[in-house]
Amino acid sequence: MTTEAKTPLLERIPYQAILLGACAAIAAALLLGVDNATREPIAQRKMEDLQQSLAQVVPDDLHDNNMVAKPLLLTGTDGKEVKVYQGTKAGNVTALVWETVGFGYAGEIRTIIALDPEGKILGTRVLSHKETPGLGDKIEAAKDDWITKFTGLSLGNPPEDQWKVKKDGGQFDQFSGATITPRAVVKSLHAALQFFAAHKAEMLEVKP
Amino acid sequence: MSLLISSPHTHSGKSVHSTMLLVMVALAPATIFGLYLFGLPAISLFLITILGCVLAEAMALKIMGKPVGKYLSDGSAILTGWLLAMSLPPTAPWWIGLLGAFLAIIIGKQVFGGIGQNLFNPAMVARVALLISFPLEMTTWVTVDGVSGATTLGHIRTETGQGHTLSSFTDSLPSVSDMGLGMIGGSMGETSAVLLLLGGLFLLWKRIITWHIPVSLLGTLLLLAGVMHAINPNVYPSVEVHLLAGATLLGAFFIATDLVTSPVSATGQLIFGAGCGLLVYVIRTWAGYPEGMAFAVLLMNAVTPLIDHYFRPRIYGRDRKGEPLNYASGENK
Amino acid sequence: MSDYKRIAKDGLWDNNVVFAQGLALCPVLAVTSSATNGLGMGLASTAVLVMSNLLVSLIRQWVSPAVRIPVYIVLIATLVTLVDMALNAWVHELYKVLGLFIALIVVNCAILGRAESFASKNSPIPAVFDGLMMGLGFTLALVILGGVREVLGSGTLFASASLLLGKAFSFMELTIIPDYKGFLLMILPPGGFMALGFLLAGKRILDKRADVARERKAKAAVTPLTAGGAA
């Protein structure tokens, strides 16, 4: 009899190694399997969420295509890829939607903006932000109608030097007690309009 | 009242009660000027804040089963309320004063165990809590004419924030004499530099405070202001602005010098004051708020135990390392 | 007191995850800006806690003490990830509300704590019951903390509860103080620490009172005997 046999199974190093390895292997296998099974549905859900966001800024009767299907890929001013979703009706571009990012008091403010082919804002909504509740969160459409006031504006309306919050000498209201948040949103929308001006031709071209 | 730690002691003749009374005397001129300047709303806010503090203190003592009369009559609650009121915008609504009073006494003082135990300056705890919670009410200022308008520091911050150079709007800033006398907008008790200085000198003369904290605080702040102003006078305001506008003098003489929350030894106090001065300058110049005295004092309060740990006062009869003095053998330097 | 009664009392009050053990404070302070958030986090944690206790209890004979911690961690992390993916794919509406909390559960040391101190030493049924009770106690603590902060901070209680629980629960959404200015500090992290501090003090006061009452009772029951003995 070797002394090894006297050691209880649970205390043997090889057993422990195999146990830990087996656990990790089973966990990995499970994760792989479930990831495989859920990848399709998750992508599908994401698409539906996106469609919902798009529907907030582009009225249904303005387009007859699936806007999510074939996004246009452009390069943003920061070198990152920008996905532009085109709304078309009877083969003509009627709406352009993409996401623009501003930097507020507490990190990124992601905003979705929709323009008509002339560059007028069809609508804009804040998708996500981390601004202070009760102060900066008035940029949400659910809390305040501030964000809806951009509808109908464009790069020249108001004039270039008015695309600022009132505190900076522009025409947009800031909220009492919070200037940084609306400033960030106004700035990012303004940048989006400039982005449109720079890429107008590409954006208005209908993809086959 | 307090435990004797090691003998011998002589009695300084000071009690908590008389100390508080002298501080109030020192604060009186600047306070009366502020009340006169801002009128009825300021007077009612001042009274509400002090009454609120007394009420909160009485309640807290009652709940904890401590003798209410004994602690209440030491005047520390009144002084806390007084200092808090002086740091509030004079036209703040009444509930700001009342809520601030409860925050100061309960969160700032009694949860730590009452007088002498608090880690942070109670009045500044309340001021910062109010500033964070009610930015609108806490940053609505009036000028001496009763018109709403920004404070001097706030005005400078807004203008330079937009890239305007200081020289382009010097005309819209108050003159040095106005700032010195206190004919400017601001918190109720911070406007008159001359009267605050007078009160501070009174405290020094009565030996309620020592010179270390005010001198090192003002020295650090003004040195930084001078150097930065010399480097780029278009972006960084001058020494006079930093000295006379905002809460500089109120903070240096009355708030940073709080006996409970500042270090004990002279070296410690010099470091504490310098830290406050540095932080005030940094916050005023680069941070999100135009004035930073309250934040600076609270941050340095947090470091006070550490400073006290490294810079202890010499124990009577021992040398700086804590070894017994031994003159007979002549070994001591 | 029966074992199950003991487990229930431990989980809900005596050994409450937050109020007594002081565990899981990171997710606790992060999500309790409203009572609804507290409820969501609490229920999601309860579900994971029940499952992890069950699994750990089932495999307890085969796990060597030397490697138990890594095994439990792998187990819990896998479980949480699986739940996260499954909810996202198939119960997407619920995921939109709870998704934020599920990711936070991985860092919830209360779950590892129960695996280590209870599930690994008990058979599956008590382990599941312990998971349920600890989870409910955790939920209770989160809802109380969230409720206090929400009422003081925004003057409402269970705001947007219908998003979490469905339209039928919209009656829970109360406005406690109309036209409230909002006391922002309470919603921010410092307010969480303050509210938690006062709640912990409150629990201590209640426990102390209960102790005093129990002692008095015990004394009252004993006195006649000793009196008789002395006589």
mmCIF file of N, CA, C and O in Angstrom, chain B residues 44-108:
data_model
loop_
_atom_site.group_PDB
_atom_site.id
_atom_site.type_symbol
_atom_site.label_atom_id
_atom_site.label_comp_id
_atom_site.label_asym_id
_atom_site.label_seq_id
_atom_site.Cartn_x
_atom_site.Cartn_y
_atom_site.Cartn_z
ATOM 1 N N SER B 44 -34.184 87.962 8.669
ATOM 2 C CA SER B 44 -35.026 86.826 9.036
ATOM 3 C C SER B 44 -34.280 85.519 8.800
ATOM 4 O O SER B 44 -34.374 84.590 9.602
ATOM 5 N N LEU B 45 -33.492 85.428 7.714
ATOM 6 C CA LEU B 45 -32.724 84.202 7.465
ATOM 7 C C LEU B 45 -31.720 83.953 8.587
ATOM 8 O O LEU B 45 -31.542 82.836 9.065
ATOM 9 N N PHE B 46 -31.086 85.045 9.040
ATOM 10 C CA PHE B 46 -30.104 84.968 10.115
ATOM 11 C C PHE B 46 -30.742 84.401 11.386
ATOM 12 O O PHE B 46 -30.237 83.457 12.001
ATOM 13 N N LEU B 47 -31.915 84.949 11.737
ATOM 14 C CA LEU B 47 -32.590 84.480 12.952
ATOM 15 C C LEU B 47 -33.070 83.040 12.806
ATOM 16 O O LEU B 47 -32.904 82.225 13.715
ATOM 17 N N ILE B 48 -33.629 82.705 11.644
ATOM 18 C CA ILE B 48 -34.142 81.346 11.444
ATOM 19 C C ILE B 48 -33.003 80.331 11.551
ATOM 20 O O ILE B 48 -33.136 79.288 12.193
ATOM 21 N N THR B 49 -31.872 80.647 10.943
ATOM 22 C CA THR B 49 -30.759 79.702 10.953
ATOM 23 C C THR B 49 -30.275 79.460 12.378
ATOM 24 O O THR B 49 -30.048 78.311 12.793
ATOM 25 N N ILE B 50 -30.119 80.536 13.148
ATOM 26 C CA ILE B 50 -29.634 80.370 14.525
ATOM 27 C C ILE B 50 -30.650 79.618 15.374
ATOM 28 O O ILE B 50 -30.310 78.667 16.093
ATOM 29 N N LEU B 51 -31.936 80.013 15.250
ATOM 30 C CA LEU B 51 -32.965 79.311 16.016
ATOM 31 C C LEU B 51 -33.013 77.840 15.618
ATOM 32 O O LEU B 51 -33.151 76.956 16.475
ATOM 33 N N GLY B 52 -32.885 77.571 14.326
ATOM 34 C CA GLY B 52 -32.890 76.191 13.841
ATOM 35 C C GLY B 52 -31.778 75.387 14.484
ATOM 36 O O GLY B 52 -31.974 74.244 14.909
ATOM 37 N N CYS B 53 -30.586 75.966 14.579
ATOM 38 C CA CYS B 53 -29.450 75.260 15.180
ATOM 39 C C CYS B 53 -29.710 74.959 16.649
ATOM 40 O O CYS B 53 -29.435 73.861 17.129
ATOM 41 N N VAL B 54 -30.255 75.952 17.361
ATOM 42 C CA VAL B 54 -30.517 75.748 18.785
ATOM 43 C C VAL B 54 -31.552 74.643 18.969
ATOM 44 O O VAL B 54 -31.394 73.739 19.799
ATOM 45 N N LEU B 55 -32.589 74.696 18.124
ATOM 46 C CA LEU B 55 -33.646 73.701 18.195
ATOM 47 C C LEU B 55 -33.087 72.305 17.906
ATOM 48 O O LEU B 55 -33.349 71.340 18.642
ATOM 49 N N ALA B 56 -32.286 72.205 16.829
ATOM 50 C CA ALA B 56 -31.731 70.900 16.447
ATOM 51 C C ALA B 56 -30.832 70.363 17.553
ATOM 52 O O ALA B 56 -30.865 69.177 17.894
ATOM 53 N N GLU B 57 -30.020 71.250 18.147
ATOM 54 C CA GLU B 57 -29.124 70.836 19.220
ATOM 55 C C GLU B 57 -29.923 70.324 20.419
ATOM 56 O O GLU B 57 -29.625 69.266 20.978
ATOM 57 N N ALA B 58 -30.977 71.075 20.776
ATOM 58 C CA ALA B 58 -31.796 70.668 21.923
ATOM 59 C C ALA B 58 -32.420 69.303 21.656
ATOM 60 O O ALA B 58 -32.411 68.416 22.515
ATOM 61 N N MET B 59 -32.930 69.120 20.440
ATOM 62 C CA MET B 59 -33.564 67.851 20.099
ATOM 63 C C MET B 59 -32.567 66.699 20.179
ATOM 64 O O MET B 59 -32.839 65.656 20.781
ATOM 65 N N ALA B 60 -31.402 66.911 19.560
ATOM 66 C CA ALA B 60 -30.406 65.841 19.528
ATOM 67 C C ALA B 60 -29.960 65.479 20.939
ATOM 68 O O ALA B 60 -29.831 64.305 21.295
ATOM 69 N N LEU B 61 -29.729 66.499 21.777
ATOM 70 C CA LEU B 61 -29.295 66.240 23.152
ATOM 71 C C LEU B 61 -30.359 65.471 23.917
ATOM 72 O O LEU B 61 -30.080 64.539 24.663
ATOM 73 N N LYS B 62 -31.608 65.869 23.703
ATOM 74 C CA LYS B 62 -32.735 65.232 24.385
ATOM 75 C C LYS B 62 -32.794 63.747 24.007
ATOM 76 O O LYS B 62 -32.890 62.872 24.873
ATOM 77 N N ILE B 63 -32.710 63.481 22.680
ATOM 78 C CA ILE B 63 -32.797 62.098 22.208
ATOM 79 C C ILE B 63 -31.672 61.256 22.800
ATOM 80 O O ILE B 63 -31.858 60.109 23.193
ATOM 81 N N MET B 64 -30.482 61.845 22.903
ATOM 82 C CA MET B 64 -29.337 61.067 23.385
ATOM 83 C C MET B 64 -29.252 61.059 24.905
ATOM 84 O O MET B 64 -28.313 60.491 25.463
ATOM 85 N N GLY B 65 -30.205 61.704 25.558
ATOM 86 C CA GLY B 65 -30.226 61.690 27.005
ATOM 87 C C GLY B 65 -29.095 62.461 27.660
ATOM 88 O O GLY B 65 -28.596 62.081 28.714
ATOM 89 N N LYS B 66 -28.651 63.540 27.001
ATOM 90 C CA LYS B 66 -27.612 64.376 27.611
ATOM 91 C C LYS B 66 -28.271 65.598 28.222
ATOM 92 O O LYS B 66 -29.364 65.993 27.806
ATOM 93 N N PRO B 67 -27.634 66.256 29.203
ATOM 94 C CA PRO B 67 -28.231 67.453 29.800
ATOM 95 C C PRO B 67 -28.355 68.573 28.770
ATOM 96 O O PRO B 67 -27.348 69.085 28.285
ATOM 97 N N VAL B 68 -29.593 68.938 28.451
ATOM 98 C CA VAL B 68 -29.833 69.907 27.382
ATOM 99 C C VAL B 68 -29.332 71.289 27.762
ATOM 100 O O VAL B 68 -28.596 71.936 27.020
ATOM 101 N N GLY B 69 -29.704 71.728 28.965
ATOM 102 C CA GLY B 69 -29.381 73.091 29.374
ATOM 103 C C GLY B 69 -27.884 73.351 29.401
ATOM 104 O O GLY B 69 -27.400 74.363 28.913
ATOM 105 N N LYS B 70 -27.129 72.380 29.923
ATOM 106 C CA LYS B 70 -25.698 72.547 30.101
ATOM 107 C C LYS B 70 -24.983 72.740 28.761
ATOM 108 O O LYS B 70 -24.177 73.649 28.596
ATOM 109 N N TYR B 71 -25.322 71.879 27.790
ATOM 110 C CA TYR B 71 -24.631 71.972 26.504
ATOM 111 C C TYR B 71 -25.147 73.134 25.663
ATOM 112 O O TYR B 71 -24.415 73.739 24.903
ATOM 113 N N LEU B 72 -26.452 73.407 25.813
ATOM 114 C CA LEU B 72 -27.038 74.456 24.989
ATOM 115 C C LEU B 72 -26.480 75.820 25.379
ATOM 116 O O LEU B 72 -26.247 76.678 24.543
ATOM 117 N N SER B 73 -26.212 75.987 26.683
ATOM 118 C CA SER B 73 -25.794 77.312 27.140
ATOM 119 C C SER B 73 -24.334 77.605 26.808
ATOM 120 O O SER B 73 -23.869 78.712 27.019
ATOM 121 N N ASP B 74 -23.592 76.620 26.257
ATOM 122 C CA ASP B 74 -22.198 76.938 25.909
ATOM 123 C C ASP B 74 -22.115 77.810 24.657
ATOM 124 O O ASP B 74 -21.067 78.337 24.319
ATOM 125 N N GLY B 75 -23.230 77.940 23.938
ATOM 126 C CA GLY B 75 -23.267 78.874 22.820
ATOM 127 C C GLY B 75 -22.717 78.328 21.519
ATOM 128 O O GLY B 75 -22.698 79.035 20.518
ATOM 129 N N SER B 76 -22.262 77.078 21.514
ATOM 130 C CA SER B 76 -21.640 76.580 20.288
ATOM 131 C C SER B 76 -22.662 76.407 19.170
ATOM 132 O O SER B 76 -22.357 76.628 18.004
ATOM 133 N N ALA B 77 -23.899 76.032 19.537
ATOM 134 C CA ALA B 77 -24.929 75.881 18.504
ATOM 135 C C ALA B 77 -25.265 77.224 17.882
ATOM 136 O O ALA B 77 -25.426 77.342 16.664
ATOM 137 N N ILE B 78 -25.321 78.250 18.725
ATOM 138 C CA ILE B 78 -25.612 79.595 18.203
ATOM 139 C C ILE B 78 -24.513 80.021 17.239
ATOM 140 O O ILE B 78 -24.776 80.523 16.143
ATOM 141 N N LEU B 79 -23.267 79.754 17.616
ATOM 142 C CA LEU B 79 -22.159 80.166 16.760
ATOM 143 C C LEU B 79 -22.184 79.405 15.429
ATOM 144 O O LEU B 79 -21.950 79.990 14.360
ATOM 145 N N THR B 80 -22.474 78.111 15.480
ATOM 146 C CA THR B 80 -22.570 77.345 14.238
ATOM 147 C C THR B 80 -23.624 77.948 13.320
ATOM 148 O O THR B 80 -23.393 78.155 12.128
ATOM 149 N N GLY B 81 -24.816 78.234 13.904
ATOM 150 C CA GLY B 81 -25.884 78.835 13.116
ATOM 151 C C GLY B 81 -25.466 80.187 12.561
ATOM 152 O O GLY B 81 -25.741 80.519 11.408
ATOM 153 N N TRP B 82 -24.764 80.938 13.370
ATOM 154 C CA TRP B 82 -24.308 82.268 12.963
ATOM 155 C C TRP B 82 -23.366 82.170 11.759
ATOM 156 O O TRP B 82 -23.538 82.855 10.750
ATOM 157 N N LEU B 83 -22.383 81.285 11.864
ATOM 158 C CA LEU B 83 -21.420 81.128 10.765
ATOM 159 C C LEU B 83 -22.099 80.616 9.498
ATOM 160 O O LEU B 83 -21.789 81.054 8.393
ATOM 161 N N LEU B 84 -23.044 79.684 9.688
ATOM 162 C CA LEU B 84 -23.759 79.158 8.532
ATOM 163 C C LEU B 84 -24.536 80.280 7.852
ATOM 164 O O LEU B 84 -24.460 80.450 6.628
ATOM 165 N N ALA B 85 -25.246 81.077 8.652
ATOM 166 C CA ALA B 85 -26.040 82.166 8.085
ATOM 167 C C ALA B 85 -25.148 83.129 7.312
ATOM 168 O O ALA B 85 -25.508 83.611 6.241
ATOM 169 N N MET B 86 -23.950 83.392 7.860
ATOM 170 C CA MET B 86 -23.052 84.330 7.179
ATOM 171 C C MET B 86 -22.584 83.802 5.839
ATOM 172 O O MET B 86 -22.181 84.564 4.963
ATOM 173 N N SER B 87 -22.582 82.464 5.676
ATOM 174 C CA SER B 87 -22.084 81.908 4.422
ATOM 175 C C SER B 87 -23.202 81.644 3.421
ATOM 176 O O SER B 87 -22.958 81.140 2.340
ATOM 177 N N LEU B 88 -24.455 81.967 3.782
ATOM 178 C CA LEU B 88 -25.571 81.730 2.865
ATOM 179 C C LEU B 88 -25.845 82.968 2.013
ATOM 180 O O LEU B 88 -25.551 84.082 2.435
ATOM 181 N N PRO B 89 -26.438 82.768 0.837
ATOM 182 C CA PRO B 89 -26.880 83.949 0.080
ATOM 183 C C PRO B 89 -27.960 84.655 0.890
ATOM 184 O O PRO B 89 -28.854 84.001 1.423
ATOM 185 N N PRO B 90 -27.885 85.982 1.013
ATOM 186 C CA PRO B 90 -28.785 86.695 1.917
ATOM 187 C C PRO B 90 -30.258 86.537 1.567
ATOM 188 O O PRO B 90 -31.110 86.665 2.443
ATOM 189 N N THR B 91 -30.582 86.256 0.326
ATOM 190 C CA THR B 91 -31.990 86.168 -0.045
ATOM 191 C C THR B 91 -32.463 84.722 -0.179
ATOM 192 O O THR B 91 -33.526 84.468 -0.739
ATOM 193 N N ALA B 92 -31.684 83.778 0.350
ATOM 194 C CA ALA B 92 -32.098 82.380 0.278
ATOM 195 C C ALA B 92 -33.415 82.200 1.022
ATOM 196 O O ALA B 92 -33.663 82.886 2.013
ATOM 197 N N PRO B 93 -34.283 81.293 0.556
ATOM 198 C CA PRO B 93 -35.562 81.097 1.239
ATOM 199 C C PRO B 93 -35.375 80.581 2.664
ATOM 200 O O PRO B 93 -34.336 79.997 2.992
ATOM 201 N N TRP B 94 -36.404 80.754 3.497
ATOM 202 C CA TRP B 94 -36.285 80.436 4.924
ATOM 203 C C TRP B 94 -35.949 78.977 5.162
ATOM 204 O O TRP B 94 -35.190 78.636 6.069
ATOM 205 N N TRP B 95 -36.503 78.078 4.308
ATOM 206 C CA TRP B 95 -36.297 76.657 4.583
ATOM 207 C C TRP B 95 -34.853 76.243 4.339
ATOM 208 O O TRP B 95 -34.391 75.242 4.871
ATOM 209 N N ILE B 96 -34.132 77.011 3.535
ATOM 210 C CA ILE B 96 -32.711 76.727 3.351
ATOM 211 C C ILE B 96 -31.991 76.882 4.688
ATOM 212 O O ILE B 96 -31.189 76.044 5.104
ATOM 213 N N GLY B 97 -32.320 77.984 5.383
ATOM 214 C CA GLY B 97 -31.691 78.231 6.674
ATOM 215 C C GLY B 97 -32.025 77.137 7.679
ATOM 216 O O GLY B 97 -31.162 76.614 8.388
ATOM 217 N N LEU B 98 -33.304 76.745 7.697
ATOM 218 C CA LEU B 98 -33.751 75.758 8.681
ATOM 219 C C LEU B 98 -33.134 74.387 8.387
ATOM 220 O O LEU B 98 -32.566 73.733 9.277
ATOM 221 N N LEU B 99 -33.205 73.967 7.124
ATOM 222 C CA LEU B 99 -32.643 72.668 6.753
ATOM 223 C C LEU B 99 -31.135 72.666 6.987
ATOM 224 O O LEU B 99 -30.574 71.703 7.518
ATOM 225 N N GLY B 100 -30.484 73.776 6.618
ATOM 226 C CA GLY B 100 -29.049 73.891 6.827
ATOM 227 C C GLY B 100 -28.704 73.747 8.298
ATOM 228 O O GLY B 100 -27.739 73.083 8.678
ATOM 229 N N ALA B 101 -29.520 74.372 9.163
ATOM 230 C CA ALA B 101 -29.275 74.295 10.603
ATOM 231 C C ALA B 101 -29.316 72.847 11.070
ATOM 232 O O ALA B 101 -28.440 72.390 11.815
ATOM 233 N N PHE B 102 -30.328 72.103 10.620
ATOM 234 C CA PHE B 102 -30.435 70.704 11.040
ATOM 235 C C PHE B 102 -29.280 69.871 10.492
ATOM 236 O O PHE B 102 -28.739 69.013 11.189
ATOM 237 N N LEU B 103 -28.907 70.124 9.238
ATOM 238 C CA LEU B 103 -27.768 69.393 8.651
ATOM 239 C C LEU B 103 -26.506 69.668 9.458
ATOM 240 O O LEU B 103 -25.735 68.759 9.777
ATOM 241 N N ALA B 104 -26.284 70.953 9.789
ATOM 242 C CA ALA B 104 -25.064 71.330 10.493
ATOM 243 C C ALA B 104 -24.994 70.635 11.850
ATOM 244 O O ALA B 104 -23.987 70.022 12.208
ATOM 245 N N ILE B 105 -26.070 70.740 12.609
ATOM 246 C CA ILE B 105 -26.033 70.238 13.990
ATOM 247 C C ILE B 105 -26.099 68.712 14.025
ATOM 248 O O ILE B 105 -25.325 68.061 14.732
ATOM 249 N N ILE B 106 -27.021 68.127 13.250
ATOM 250 C CA ILE B 106 -27.201 66.679 13.380
ATOM 251 C C ILE B 106 -26.164 65.903 12.584
ATOM 252 O O ILE B 106 -25.431 65.074 13.128
ATOM 253 N N ILE B 107 -26.058 66.176 11.269
ATOM 254 C CA ILE B 107 -25.090 65.432 10.459
ATOM 255 C C ILE B 107 -23.667 65.904 10.747
ATOM 256 O O ILE B 107 -22.718 65.124 10.773
ATOM 257 N N GLY B 108 -23.508 67.219 10.943
ATOM 258 C CA GLY B 108 -22.163 67.760 11.060
ATOM 259 C C GLY B 108 -21.569 67.632 12.455
ATOM 260 O O GLY B 108 -20.352 67.628 12.623
#
